[in-house]
Short mmCIF file of C-alpha atoms in Angstrom, two decimals:
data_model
loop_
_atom_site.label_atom_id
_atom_site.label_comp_id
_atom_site.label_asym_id
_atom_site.label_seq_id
_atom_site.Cartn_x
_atom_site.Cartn_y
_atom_site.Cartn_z
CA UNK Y 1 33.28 -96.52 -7.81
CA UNK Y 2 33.01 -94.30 -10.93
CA UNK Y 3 32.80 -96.43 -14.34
CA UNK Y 4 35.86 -96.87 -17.19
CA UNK Y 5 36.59 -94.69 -19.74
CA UNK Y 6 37.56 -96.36 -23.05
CA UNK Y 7 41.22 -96.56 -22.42
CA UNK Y 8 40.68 -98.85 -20.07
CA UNK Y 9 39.11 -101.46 -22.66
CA UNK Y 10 42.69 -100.85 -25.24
CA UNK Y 11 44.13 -103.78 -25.98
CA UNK Y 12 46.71 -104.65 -28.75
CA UNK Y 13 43.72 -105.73 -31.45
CA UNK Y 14 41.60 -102.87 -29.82
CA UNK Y 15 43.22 -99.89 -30.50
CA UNK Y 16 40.17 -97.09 -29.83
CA UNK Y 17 37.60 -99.10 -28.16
CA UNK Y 18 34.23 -96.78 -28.85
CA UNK Y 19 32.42 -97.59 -25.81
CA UNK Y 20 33.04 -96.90 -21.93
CA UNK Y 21 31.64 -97.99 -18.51
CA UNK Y 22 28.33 -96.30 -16.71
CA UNK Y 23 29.76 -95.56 -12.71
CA UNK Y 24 28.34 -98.29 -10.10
CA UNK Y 25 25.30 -97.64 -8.53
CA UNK Y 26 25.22 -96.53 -4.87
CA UNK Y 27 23.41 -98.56 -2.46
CA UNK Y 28 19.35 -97.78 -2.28
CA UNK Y 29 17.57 -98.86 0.81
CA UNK Y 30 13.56 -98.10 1.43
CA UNK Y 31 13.15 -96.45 4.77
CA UNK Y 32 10.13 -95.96 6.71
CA UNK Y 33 11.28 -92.68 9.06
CA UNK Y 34 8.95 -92.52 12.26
CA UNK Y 35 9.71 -89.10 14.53
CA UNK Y 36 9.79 -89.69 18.34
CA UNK Y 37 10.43 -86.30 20.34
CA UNK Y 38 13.72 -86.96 23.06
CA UNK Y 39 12.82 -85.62 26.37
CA UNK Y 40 14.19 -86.04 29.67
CA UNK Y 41 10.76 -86.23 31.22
CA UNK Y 42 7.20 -86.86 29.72
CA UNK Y 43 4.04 -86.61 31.29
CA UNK Y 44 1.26 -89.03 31.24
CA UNK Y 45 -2.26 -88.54 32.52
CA UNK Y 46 -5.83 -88.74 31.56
CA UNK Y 47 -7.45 -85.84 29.63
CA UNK Y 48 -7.78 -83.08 31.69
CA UNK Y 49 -5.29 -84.11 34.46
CA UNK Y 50 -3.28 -80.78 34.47
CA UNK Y 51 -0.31 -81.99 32.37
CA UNK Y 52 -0.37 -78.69 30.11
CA UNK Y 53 -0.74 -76.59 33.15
CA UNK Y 54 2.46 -77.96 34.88
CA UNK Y 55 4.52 -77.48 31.52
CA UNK Y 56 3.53 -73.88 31.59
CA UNK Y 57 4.47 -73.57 35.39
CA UNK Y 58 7.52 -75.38 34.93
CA UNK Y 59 8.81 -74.03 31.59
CA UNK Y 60 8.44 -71.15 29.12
CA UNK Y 61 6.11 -73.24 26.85
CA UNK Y 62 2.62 -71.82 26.19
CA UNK Y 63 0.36 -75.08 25.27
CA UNK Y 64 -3.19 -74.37 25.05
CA UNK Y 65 -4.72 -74.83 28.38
CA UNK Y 66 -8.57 -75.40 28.95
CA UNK Y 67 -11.31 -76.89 30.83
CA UNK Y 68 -12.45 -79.62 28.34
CA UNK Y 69 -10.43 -83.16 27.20
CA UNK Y 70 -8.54 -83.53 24.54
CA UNK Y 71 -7.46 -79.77 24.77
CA UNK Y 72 -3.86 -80.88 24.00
CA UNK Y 73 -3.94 -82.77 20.38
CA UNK Y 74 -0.23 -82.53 19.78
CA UNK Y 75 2.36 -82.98 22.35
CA UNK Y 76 4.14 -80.24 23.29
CA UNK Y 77 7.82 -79.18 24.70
CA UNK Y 78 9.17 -77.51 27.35
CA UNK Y 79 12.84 -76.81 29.26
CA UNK Y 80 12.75 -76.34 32.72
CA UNK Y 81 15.59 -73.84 33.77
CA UNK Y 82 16.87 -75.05 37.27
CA UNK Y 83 19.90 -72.36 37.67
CA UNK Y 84 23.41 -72.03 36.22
CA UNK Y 85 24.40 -74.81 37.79
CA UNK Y 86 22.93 -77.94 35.75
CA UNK Y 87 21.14 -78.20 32.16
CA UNK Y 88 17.91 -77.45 31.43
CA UNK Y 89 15.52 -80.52 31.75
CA UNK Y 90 13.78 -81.11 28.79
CA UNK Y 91 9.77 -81.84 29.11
CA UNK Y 92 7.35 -83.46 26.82
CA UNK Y 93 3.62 -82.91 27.31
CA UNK Y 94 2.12 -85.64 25.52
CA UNK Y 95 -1.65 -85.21 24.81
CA UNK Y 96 -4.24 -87.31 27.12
CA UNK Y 97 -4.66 -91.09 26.89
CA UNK Y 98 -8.02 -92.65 27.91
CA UNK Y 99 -8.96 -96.53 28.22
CA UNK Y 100 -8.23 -98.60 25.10
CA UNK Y 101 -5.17 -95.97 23.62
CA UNK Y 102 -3.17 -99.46 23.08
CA UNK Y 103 -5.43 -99.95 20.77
CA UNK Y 104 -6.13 -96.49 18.90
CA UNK Y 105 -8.73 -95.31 21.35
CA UNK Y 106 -8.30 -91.33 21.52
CA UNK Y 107 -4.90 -90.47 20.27
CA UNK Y 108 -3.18 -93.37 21.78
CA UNK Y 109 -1.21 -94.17 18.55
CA UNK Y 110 -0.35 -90.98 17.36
CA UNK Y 111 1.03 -89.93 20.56
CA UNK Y 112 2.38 -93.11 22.29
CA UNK Y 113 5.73 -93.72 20.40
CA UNK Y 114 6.77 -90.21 22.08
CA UNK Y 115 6.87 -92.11 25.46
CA UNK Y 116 9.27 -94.54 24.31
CA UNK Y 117 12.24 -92.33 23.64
CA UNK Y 118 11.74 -90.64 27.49
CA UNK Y 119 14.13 -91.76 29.76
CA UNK Y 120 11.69 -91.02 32.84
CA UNK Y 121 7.55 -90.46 32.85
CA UNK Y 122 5.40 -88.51 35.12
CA UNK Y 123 2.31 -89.66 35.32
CA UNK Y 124 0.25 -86.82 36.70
CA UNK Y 125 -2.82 -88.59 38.27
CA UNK Y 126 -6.35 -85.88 38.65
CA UNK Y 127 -7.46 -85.80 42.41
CA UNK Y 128 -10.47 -84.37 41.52
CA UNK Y 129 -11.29 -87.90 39.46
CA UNK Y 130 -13.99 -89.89 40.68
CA UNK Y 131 -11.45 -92.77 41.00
CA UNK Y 132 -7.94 -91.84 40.78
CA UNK Y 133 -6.09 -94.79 41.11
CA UNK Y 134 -8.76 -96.44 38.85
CA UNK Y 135 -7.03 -94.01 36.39
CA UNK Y 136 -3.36 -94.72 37.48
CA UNK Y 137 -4.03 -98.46 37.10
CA UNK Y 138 -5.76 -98.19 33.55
CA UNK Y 139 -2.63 -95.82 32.23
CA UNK Y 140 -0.14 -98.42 33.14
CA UNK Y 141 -1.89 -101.21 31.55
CA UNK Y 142 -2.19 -99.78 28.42
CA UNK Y 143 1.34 -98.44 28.09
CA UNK Y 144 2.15 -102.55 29.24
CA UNK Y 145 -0.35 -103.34 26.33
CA UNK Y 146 1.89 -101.19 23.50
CA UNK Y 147 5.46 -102.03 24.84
CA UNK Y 148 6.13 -104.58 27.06
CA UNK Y 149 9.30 -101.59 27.91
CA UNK Y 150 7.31 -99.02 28.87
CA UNK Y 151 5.65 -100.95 31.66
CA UNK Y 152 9.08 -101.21 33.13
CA UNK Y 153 10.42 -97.42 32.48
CA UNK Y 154 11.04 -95.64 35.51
CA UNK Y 155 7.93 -93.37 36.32
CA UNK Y 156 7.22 -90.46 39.00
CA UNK Y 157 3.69 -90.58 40.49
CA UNK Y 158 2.25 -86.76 41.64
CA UNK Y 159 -1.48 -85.77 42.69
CA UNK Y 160 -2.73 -82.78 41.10
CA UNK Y 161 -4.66 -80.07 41.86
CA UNK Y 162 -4.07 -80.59 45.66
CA UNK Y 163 -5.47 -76.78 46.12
CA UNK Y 164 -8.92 -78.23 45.64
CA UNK Y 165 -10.61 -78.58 49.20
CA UNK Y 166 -12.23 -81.95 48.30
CA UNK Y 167 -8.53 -83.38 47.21
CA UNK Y 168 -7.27 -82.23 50.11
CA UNK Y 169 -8.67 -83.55 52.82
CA UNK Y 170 -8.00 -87.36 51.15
CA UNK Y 171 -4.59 -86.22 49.84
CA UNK Y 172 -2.69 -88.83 52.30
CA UNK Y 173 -5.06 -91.80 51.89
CA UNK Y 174 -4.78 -90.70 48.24
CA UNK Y 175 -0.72 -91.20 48.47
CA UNK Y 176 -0.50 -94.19 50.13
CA UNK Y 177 -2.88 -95.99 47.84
CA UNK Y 178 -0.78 -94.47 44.98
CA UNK Y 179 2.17 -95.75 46.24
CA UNK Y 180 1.12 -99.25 46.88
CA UNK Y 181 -0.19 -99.27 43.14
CA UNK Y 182 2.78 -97.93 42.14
CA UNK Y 183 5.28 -100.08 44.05
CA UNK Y 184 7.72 -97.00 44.60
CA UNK Y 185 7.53 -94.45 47.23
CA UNK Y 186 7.98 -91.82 44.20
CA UNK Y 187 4.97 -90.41 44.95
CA UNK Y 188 4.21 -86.09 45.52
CA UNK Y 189 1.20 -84.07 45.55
CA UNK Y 190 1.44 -81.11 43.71
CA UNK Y 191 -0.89 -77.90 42.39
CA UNK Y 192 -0.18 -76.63 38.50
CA UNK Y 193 -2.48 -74.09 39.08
CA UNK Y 194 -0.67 -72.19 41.89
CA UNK Y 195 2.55 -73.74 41.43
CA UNK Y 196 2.69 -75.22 44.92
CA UNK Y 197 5.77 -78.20 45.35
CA UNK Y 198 6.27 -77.83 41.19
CA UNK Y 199 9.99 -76.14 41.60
CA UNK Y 200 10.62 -79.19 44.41
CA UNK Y 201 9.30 -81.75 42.05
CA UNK Y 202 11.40 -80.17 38.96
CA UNK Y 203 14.59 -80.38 41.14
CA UNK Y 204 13.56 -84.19 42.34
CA UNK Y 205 13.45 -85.24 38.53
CA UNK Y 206 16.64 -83.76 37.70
CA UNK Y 207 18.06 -85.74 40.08
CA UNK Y 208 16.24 -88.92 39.55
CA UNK Y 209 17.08 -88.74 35.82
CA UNK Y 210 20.90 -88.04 35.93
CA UNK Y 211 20.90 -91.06 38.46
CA UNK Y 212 19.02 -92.91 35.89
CA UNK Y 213 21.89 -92.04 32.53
CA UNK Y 214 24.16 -93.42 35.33
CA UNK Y 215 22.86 -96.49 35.55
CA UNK Y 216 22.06 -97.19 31.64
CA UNK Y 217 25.64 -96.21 31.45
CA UNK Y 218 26.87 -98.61 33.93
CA UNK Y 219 24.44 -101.32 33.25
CA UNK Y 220 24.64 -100.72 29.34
CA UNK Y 221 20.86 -100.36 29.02
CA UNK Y 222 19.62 -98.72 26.10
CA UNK Y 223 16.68 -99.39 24.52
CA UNK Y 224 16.83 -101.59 20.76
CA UNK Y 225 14.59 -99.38 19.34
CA UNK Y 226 17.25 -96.39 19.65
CA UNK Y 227 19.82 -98.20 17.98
CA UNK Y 228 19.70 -97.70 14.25
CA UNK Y 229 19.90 -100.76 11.92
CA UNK Y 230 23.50 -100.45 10.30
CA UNK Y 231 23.93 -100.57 6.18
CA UNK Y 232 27.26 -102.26 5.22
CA UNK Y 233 28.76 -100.13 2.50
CA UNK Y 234 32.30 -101.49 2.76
CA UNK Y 235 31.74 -104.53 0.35
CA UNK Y 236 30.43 -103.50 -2.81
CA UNK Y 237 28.28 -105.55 -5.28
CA UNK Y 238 31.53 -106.35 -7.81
CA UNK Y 239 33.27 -106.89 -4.83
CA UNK Y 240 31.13 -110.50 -4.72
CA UNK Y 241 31.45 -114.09 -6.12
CA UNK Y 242 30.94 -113.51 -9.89
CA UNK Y 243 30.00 -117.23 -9.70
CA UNK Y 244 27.23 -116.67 -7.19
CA UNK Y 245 24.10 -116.22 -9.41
CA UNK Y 246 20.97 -118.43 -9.29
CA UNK Y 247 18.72 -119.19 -12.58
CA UNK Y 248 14.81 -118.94 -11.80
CA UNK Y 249 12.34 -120.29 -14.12
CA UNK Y 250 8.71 -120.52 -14.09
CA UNK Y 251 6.47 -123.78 -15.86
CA UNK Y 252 3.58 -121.09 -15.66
CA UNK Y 253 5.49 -119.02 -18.32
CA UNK Y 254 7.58 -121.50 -20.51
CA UNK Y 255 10.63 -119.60 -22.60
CA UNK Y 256 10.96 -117.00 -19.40
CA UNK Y 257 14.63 -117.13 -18.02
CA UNK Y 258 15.29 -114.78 -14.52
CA UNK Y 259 19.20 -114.36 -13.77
CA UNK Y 260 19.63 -113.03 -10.00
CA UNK Y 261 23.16 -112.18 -8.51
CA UNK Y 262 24.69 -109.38 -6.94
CA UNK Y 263 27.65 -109.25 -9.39
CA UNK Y 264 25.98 -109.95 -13.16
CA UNK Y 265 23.21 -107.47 -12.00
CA UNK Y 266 26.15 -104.50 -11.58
CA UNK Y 267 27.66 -105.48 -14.64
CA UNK Y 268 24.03 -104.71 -16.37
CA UNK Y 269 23.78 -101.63 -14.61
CA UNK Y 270 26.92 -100.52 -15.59
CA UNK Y 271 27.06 -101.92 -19.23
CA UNK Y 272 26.28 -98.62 -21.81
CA UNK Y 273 23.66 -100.42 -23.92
CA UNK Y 274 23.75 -97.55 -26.20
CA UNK Y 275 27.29 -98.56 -27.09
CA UNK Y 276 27.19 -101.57 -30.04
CA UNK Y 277 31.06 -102.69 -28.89
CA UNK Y 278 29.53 -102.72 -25.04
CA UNK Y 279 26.73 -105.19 -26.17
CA UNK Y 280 28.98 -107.39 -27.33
CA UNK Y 281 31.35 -107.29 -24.56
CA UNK Y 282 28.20 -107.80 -21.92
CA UNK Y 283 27.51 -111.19 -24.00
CA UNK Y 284 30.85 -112.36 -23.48
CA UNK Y 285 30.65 -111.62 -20.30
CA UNK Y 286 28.03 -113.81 -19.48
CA UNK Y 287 29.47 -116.66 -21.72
CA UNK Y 288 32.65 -116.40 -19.27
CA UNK Y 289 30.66 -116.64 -16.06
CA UNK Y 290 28.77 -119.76 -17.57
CA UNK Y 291 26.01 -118.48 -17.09
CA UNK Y 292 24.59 -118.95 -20.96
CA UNK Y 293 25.68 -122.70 -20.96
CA UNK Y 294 24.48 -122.85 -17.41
CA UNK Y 295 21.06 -121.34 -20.03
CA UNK Y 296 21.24 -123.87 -22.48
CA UNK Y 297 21.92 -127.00 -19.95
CA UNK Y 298 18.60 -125.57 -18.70
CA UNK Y 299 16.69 -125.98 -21.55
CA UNK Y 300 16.98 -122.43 -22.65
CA UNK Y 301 16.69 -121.73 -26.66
CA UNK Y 302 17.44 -119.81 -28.99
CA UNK Y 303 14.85 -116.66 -28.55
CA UNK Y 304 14.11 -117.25 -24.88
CA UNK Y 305 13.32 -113.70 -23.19
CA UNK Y 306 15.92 -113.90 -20.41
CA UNK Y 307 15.66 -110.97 -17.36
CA UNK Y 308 18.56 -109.74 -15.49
CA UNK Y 309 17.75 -107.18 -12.90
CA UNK Y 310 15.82 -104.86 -14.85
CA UNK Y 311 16.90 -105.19 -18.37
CA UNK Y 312 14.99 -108.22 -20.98
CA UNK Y 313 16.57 -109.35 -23.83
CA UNK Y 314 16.58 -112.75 -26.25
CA UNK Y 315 18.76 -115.36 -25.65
CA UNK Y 316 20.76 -115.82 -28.59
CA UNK Y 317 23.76 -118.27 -27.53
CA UNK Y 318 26.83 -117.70 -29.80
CA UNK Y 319 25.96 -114.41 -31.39
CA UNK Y 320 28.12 -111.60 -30.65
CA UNK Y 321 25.43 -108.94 -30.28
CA UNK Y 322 22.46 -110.70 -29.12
CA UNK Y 323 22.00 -108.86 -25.72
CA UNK Y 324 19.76 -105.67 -26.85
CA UNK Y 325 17.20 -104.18 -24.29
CA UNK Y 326 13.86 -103.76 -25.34
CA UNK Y 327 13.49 -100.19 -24.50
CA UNK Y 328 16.59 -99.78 -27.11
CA UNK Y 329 15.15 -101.82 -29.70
CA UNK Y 330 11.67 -99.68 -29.59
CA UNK Y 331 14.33 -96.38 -30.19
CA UNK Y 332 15.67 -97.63 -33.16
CA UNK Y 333 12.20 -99.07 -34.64
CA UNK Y 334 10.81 -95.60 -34.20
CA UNK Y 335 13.77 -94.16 -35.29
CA UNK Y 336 13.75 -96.27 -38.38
CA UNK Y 337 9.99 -95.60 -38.77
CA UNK Y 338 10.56 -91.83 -38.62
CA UNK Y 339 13.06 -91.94 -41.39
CA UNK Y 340 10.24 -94.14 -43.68
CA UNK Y 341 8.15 -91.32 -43.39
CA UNK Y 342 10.53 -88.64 -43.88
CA UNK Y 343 11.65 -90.50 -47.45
CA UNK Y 344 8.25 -91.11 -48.37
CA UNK Y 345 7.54 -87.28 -47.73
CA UNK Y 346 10.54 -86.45 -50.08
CA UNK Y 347 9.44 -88.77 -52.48
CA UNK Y 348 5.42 -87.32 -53.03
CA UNK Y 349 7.35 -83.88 -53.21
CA UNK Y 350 9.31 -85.09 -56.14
CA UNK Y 351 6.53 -86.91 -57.81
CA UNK Y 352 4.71 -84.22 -57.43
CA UNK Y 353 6.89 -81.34 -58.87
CA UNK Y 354 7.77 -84.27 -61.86
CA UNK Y 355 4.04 -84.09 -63.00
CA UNK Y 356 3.46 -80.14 -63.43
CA UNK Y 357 6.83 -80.75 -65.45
CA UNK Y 358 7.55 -81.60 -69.41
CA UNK Y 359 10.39 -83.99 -70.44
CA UNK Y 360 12.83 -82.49 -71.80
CA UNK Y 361 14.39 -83.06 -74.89
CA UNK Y 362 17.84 -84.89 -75.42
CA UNK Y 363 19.57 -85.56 -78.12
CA UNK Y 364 20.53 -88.62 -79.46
CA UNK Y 365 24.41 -88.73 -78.39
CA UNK Y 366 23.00 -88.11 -75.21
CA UNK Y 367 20.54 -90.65 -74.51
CA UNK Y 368 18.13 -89.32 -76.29
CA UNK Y 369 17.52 -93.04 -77.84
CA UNK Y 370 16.90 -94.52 -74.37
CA UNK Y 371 13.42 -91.81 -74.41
CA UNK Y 372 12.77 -93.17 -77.64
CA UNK Y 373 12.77 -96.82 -76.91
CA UNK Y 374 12.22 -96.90 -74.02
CA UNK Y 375 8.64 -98.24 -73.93
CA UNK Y 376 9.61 -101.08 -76.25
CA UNK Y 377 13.26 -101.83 -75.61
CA UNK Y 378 13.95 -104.12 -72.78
CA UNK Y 379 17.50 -105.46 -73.06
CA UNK Y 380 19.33 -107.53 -75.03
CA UNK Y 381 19.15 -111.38 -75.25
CA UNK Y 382 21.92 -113.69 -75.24
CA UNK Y 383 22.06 -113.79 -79.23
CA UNK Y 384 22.72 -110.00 -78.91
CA UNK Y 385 19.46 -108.93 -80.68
CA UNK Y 386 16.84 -106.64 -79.04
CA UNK Y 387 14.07 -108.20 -76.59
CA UNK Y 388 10.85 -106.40 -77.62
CA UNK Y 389 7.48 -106.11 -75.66
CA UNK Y 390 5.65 -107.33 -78.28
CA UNK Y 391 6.41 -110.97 -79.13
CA UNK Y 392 4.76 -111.30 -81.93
CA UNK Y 393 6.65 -108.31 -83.23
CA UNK Y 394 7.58 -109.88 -86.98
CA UNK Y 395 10.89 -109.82 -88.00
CA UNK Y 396 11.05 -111.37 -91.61
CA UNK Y 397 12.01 -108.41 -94.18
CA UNK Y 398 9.49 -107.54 -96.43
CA UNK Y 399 10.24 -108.84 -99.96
CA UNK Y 400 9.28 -105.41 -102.39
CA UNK Y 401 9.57 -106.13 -106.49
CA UNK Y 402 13.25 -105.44 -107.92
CA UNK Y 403 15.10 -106.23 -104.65
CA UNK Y 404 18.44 -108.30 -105.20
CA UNK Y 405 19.25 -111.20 -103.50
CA UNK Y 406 22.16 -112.04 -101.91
CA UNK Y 407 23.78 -115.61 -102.24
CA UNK Y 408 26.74 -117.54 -101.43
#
């Protein structure tokens, strides 16, 4: 909520209070933001498996595409246009994991959170690999190895480059030892490079992951990492106990006082310290919550730092302005210290312009008998005669021949 004005503060003996209220401050939170891509499908593979190839065939996406590993560094996106019909399905090329990617092997950290926010994965196994279920096998581990979830995430199994004549003449033993790695009969042989079965397998996906929404749906299986930790803003921090606060001190640092609670630690943000009349109203205040006899039953004395939230002050217990920041106190010394120097300034100018000057003369109806004693006047004493710098001025008349005496 927005802070007081100074009507707000009128009472009967206060007629113009000259201080207001600073607006509450709005919740802060420290958030560490990590970006997943969402994608109906993403592929898996080893480096060089064919994965960009079958985006391109399957999509409008142009990833870079050639005959070394590691030719995909970030992961790439794609929509698969199946007709008028149904949606596009959304696919996520995600750059090639090797042996060890659990770990940070390769790219297998930058790359790997993608996977979690897919809601089905095709791993794309090479059939020209020396050992291709070796391959399959390793993948699945090391997803296993950095979420225990995507071990269990429903996956689609295809053998590339099936145009190859080596791959296929194997291409069936290939499949069934796929499938009994896999567990599923999920299992297709494909060719990115000509395009052979890709529309088929596009059309088998879209399928397989509308059944799959269907079942998270019905099942209410969503993933915890999706949901987003909530921030209660309904109950602000004046809205708690006043007389919930907690007094911290340290033996290691004897005199040191920390206050902690939600509610005085508002009331400090929102106090104007700039404000004399707001001071004082923030130390009674704190003498209402108990928390400066809560102080002194402590052991706290008189010039104790105490620390509330940000702000340090002395502990001064009765005073009605005792609760002064630092940072305002430094303002007014160099504030003060500024106006020294300024007055000294004026003062060398006027010394200065009295020297190249005479005194003038004044009469003596004027004063002018104040310039002519002044060096050896001082004041009077308490039998109303002059006090004289010298003392042993003499005093006695001096007797001259024919003066008359005076007698009683």
């Amino acid at each position: 909520r927005g802070g007081r004005g100074n009507a707000a503060f009128m009472t009967h003996r206060r007629t113009a209070p000259k201080f207001c209220e600073r607006g509450e401050p709005g919740s802060e939170r420290w958030l560490s933001v990590e970006l997943r891509l969402v994608a109906d499908v993403g592929f898996l593979g080893m480096p060089n498996a064919g994965k960009s190839t079958l985006l391109s065939s399957a999509s409008a996406a142009k990833p870079k595409i050639a005959n070394y590993p590691f030719t995909t560094i970030v992961p790439n996106l794609g929509v698969c246009d199946l007709g008028e019909e149904s949606s596009g399905l959304v696919l996520c090329d995600i750059p090639g994991l090797i042996e060890g990617a659990a770990q940070g092997t390769g790219l297998g950290f930058s790359f790997l959170r993608h996977v979690q926010r897919c809601k089905v994965l095709l791993h794309v196994v090479d059939g020209t690999s020396e050992d291709p279920i070796g391959d399959f096998n390793i993948l699945n581990k090391e997803l296993a190895m950095y979420d225990d979830k995507l071990g269990t995430k429903p996956q689609v199994v295809v053998l590339n480059k099936c145009d190859v004549s080596e791959v296929k003449e194997q291409q069936d033993e290939l499949v069934d030892k796929l499938r009994l790695a896999a567990g599923h009969s999920r299992v297709m042989t494909i060719s990115a490079a000509t395009t052979e079965n890709c529309k088929e397998l596009m059309a088998r996906l879209k399928k397989f992951v509308e059944a799959e929404k269907k079942k998270a749906i019905e099942e209410d299986l969503f993933d915890d990492d999706v949901l987003v930790a909530e921030v209660d803003f309904s109950k602000a921090a004046l809205d708690s106990d006043s007389d919930d606060f907690e007094i911290i001190s340290d033996p290691a640092y004897p005199g040191q006082w920390r206050v902690k609670g939600e509610y005085i630690e508002q009331i400090a943000k929102m106090t104007h310290w700039e404000y004399p009349e707001a001071v004082e109203r923030f130390g009674r205040q704190l003498k209402a919550l108990g928390i400066e006899d809560e102080l002194q039953a402590r052991g706290a004395f008189d010039g104790d730092l105490v620390m509330i939230d940000e702000y340090d002050f002395d502990f001064n217990p009765g005073l009605t302005n005792p609760y002064i920041p630092q940072e305002l106190l430094e303002k007014d010394a160099a504030y003060e210290e500024k106006e020294n120097k300024e007055h000294m300034r004026a003062m060398l100018l006027s010394n200065d312009d009295d020297e190249g000057e005479e005194e003038e003369w004044r009469p003596f109806s004027k004063g002018g008998y104040m310039d002519m004693d002044k060096d050896e006047i001082v004041e009077f004493n308490d039998d109303g005669d002059w006090d004289l710098l010298e003392d042993d001025f003499d005093l006695s008349p001096e007797m001259l021949d024919g003066d008359e005496f005076w007698t009683s």
